């Protein structure tokens, strides 16, 4: 099952609460398992440039079934995924994008967050994803 609109809104609310707790303004995007935007929230004062980054972090996480920070570690010069950020009309390979796994152990979507340090982005994304599912993927998390 894809992330529902109710789940997407719940994830955004949890992510927003974490951003407020951290004292930062964020853009928060939730995509379904096909990488399609399901819900989006731009907090007052969040950078305009973070709109695109949040959406691309969510897409990156769902396209490859892993946290964007993990992809980043593999995409450094000499790494097995070097240059991957240039594919799929642009990916983001630093922390803040996290897959969402449903109760059946399948990836139902992902969340992407941008607007602060990568540590804060990742913490806010984790809060959102954890509010509606798991964030650790099984061996084969995709639907076909």
XYZ file of C-alpha atoms in Angstrom:
144
model
C 0.000 0.000 0.000
C 1.152 3.529 -0.723
C 1.363 6.148 1.999
C -2.165 7.483 2.470
C -2.939 11.185 2.689
C -3.803 10.719 6.373
C -0.420 9.098 7.006
C 1.383 11.773 5.005
C -0.292 14.513 7.023
C 0.565 12.714 10.283
C 4.210 12.418 9.193
C 4.317 16.120 8.351
C 2.793 17.050 11.714
C 5.384 14.953 13.587
C 8.241 16.336 11.488
C 7.003 19.899 11.983
C 6.797 19.380 15.757
C 10.421 18.167 15.775
C 11.506 21.185 13.701
C 9.783 23.521 16.169
C 11.498 21.692 19.046
C 14.859 22.226 17.310
C 14.044 25.892 16.624
C 14.341 25.663 12.853
C 12.163 26.166 9.784
C 11.837 23.292 7.354
C 10.331 22.179 4.092
C 8.862 18.690 4.473
C 7.857 16.437 1.571
C 6.210 13.017 1.633
C 6.137 10.861 -1.494
C 4.393 7.566 -2.225
C 6.230 4.397 -3.238
C 6.362 5.603 -6.840
C 8.109 8.840 -5.859
C 5.013 10.968 -6.463
C 4.439 13.899 -4.129
C 1.714 13.022 -1.621
C 1.958 15.972 0.771
C 4.176 18.997 1.316
C 4.590 21.632 4.015
C 6.786 24.735 4.011
C 7.108 26.269 7.451
C 7.044 30.057 7.652
C 10.560 31.330 7.110
C 11.876 28.158 5.455
C 14.220 28.753 2.538
C 12.682 28.730 -0.923
C 15.576 26.588 -2.155
C 14.640 23.927 0.377
C 11.342 23.243 -1.432
C 13.115 21.422 -4.265
C 15.713 19.807 -1.995
C 13.091 18.297 0.358
C 11.186 16.792 -2.564
C 14.355 15.419 -4.150
C 15.496 13.913 -0.838
C 12.185 12.070 -0.526
C 12.378 10.842 -4.140
C 15.987 9.762 -3.742
C 15.161 7.727 -0.634
C 12.228 5.947 -2.288
C 13.941 5.420 -5.661
C 16.866 3.562 -4.091
C 15.326 2.214 -0.893
C 17.826 3.756 1.465
C 18.469 6.876 3.491
C 19.965 9.682 1.447
C 22.957 9.894 3.758
C 23.770 6.256 2.946
C 23.675 7.041 -0.753
C 25.962 9.986 -0.085
C 28.593 7.775 1.468
C 28.506 5.551 -1.641
C 28.589 8.438 -4.116
C 31.886 10.004 -3.118
C 34.726 10.080 -5.688
C 35.867 6.505 -6.186
C 32.652 5.146 -4.669
C 30.401 2.635 -6.358
C 27.654 5.239 -6.930
C 29.868 8.196 -7.850
C 27.866 10.640 -9.983
C 24.444 9.177 -9.155
C 23.109 12.587 -8.112
C 23.024 13.523 -11.800
C 20.500 10.790 -12.638
C 16.700 10.873 -12.367
C 16.522 14.621 -13.035
C 18.660 15.271 -9.961
C 19.024 13.437 -6.677
C 20.147 14.592 -3.253
C 22.823 12.492 -1.564
C 23.131 14.036 1.877
C 21.030 13.286 4.998
C 17.374 14.235 5.325
C 15.626 11.662 3.116
C 14.263 8.509 4.761
C 12.187 5.623 3.365
C 8.944 4.691 5.122
C 8.168 0.987 5.594
C 4.594 -0.141 6.248
C 3.329 -2.837 8.641
C 3.746 -5.481 5.916
C 7.459 -4.683 5.628
C 7.155 -2.967 2.258
C 8.332 0.502 1.369
C 5.187 2.636 1.123
C 6.888 5.980 0.538
C 9.523 8.323 1.888
C 9.971 11.672 3.584
C 12.433 14.395 2.679
C 13.316 17.389 4.822
C 15.439 20.450 4.107
C 16.080 23.766 5.787
C 18.765 23.393 8.442
C 21.937 21.420 9.113
C 21.960 17.899 7.718
C 21.834 16.622 11.310
C 18.631 18.564 11.963
C 17.189 17.621 8.574
C 17.790 13.950 9.352
C 16.307 14.202 12.867
C 13.175 15.924 11.555
C 12.780 13.368 8.751
C 13.202 10.512 11.232
C 10.502 11.978 13.474
C 8.105 12.165 10.540
C 8.844 8.711 9.160
C 8.705 7.069 12.595
C 5.267 8.547 13.238
C 3.731 6.363 10.523
C 6.024 3.390 9.996
C 9.417 1.828 10.277
C 12.545 3.250 8.686
C 14.626 0.085 8.378
C 14.047 -1.681 5.085
C 13.816 -5.437 4.589
C 15.857 -7.123 1.843
C 13.231 -6.542 -0.848
C 11.094 -3.531 0.111
C 9.683 -2.661 -3.313
C 6.287 -3.266 -4.774
C 6.083 -4.149 -8.433
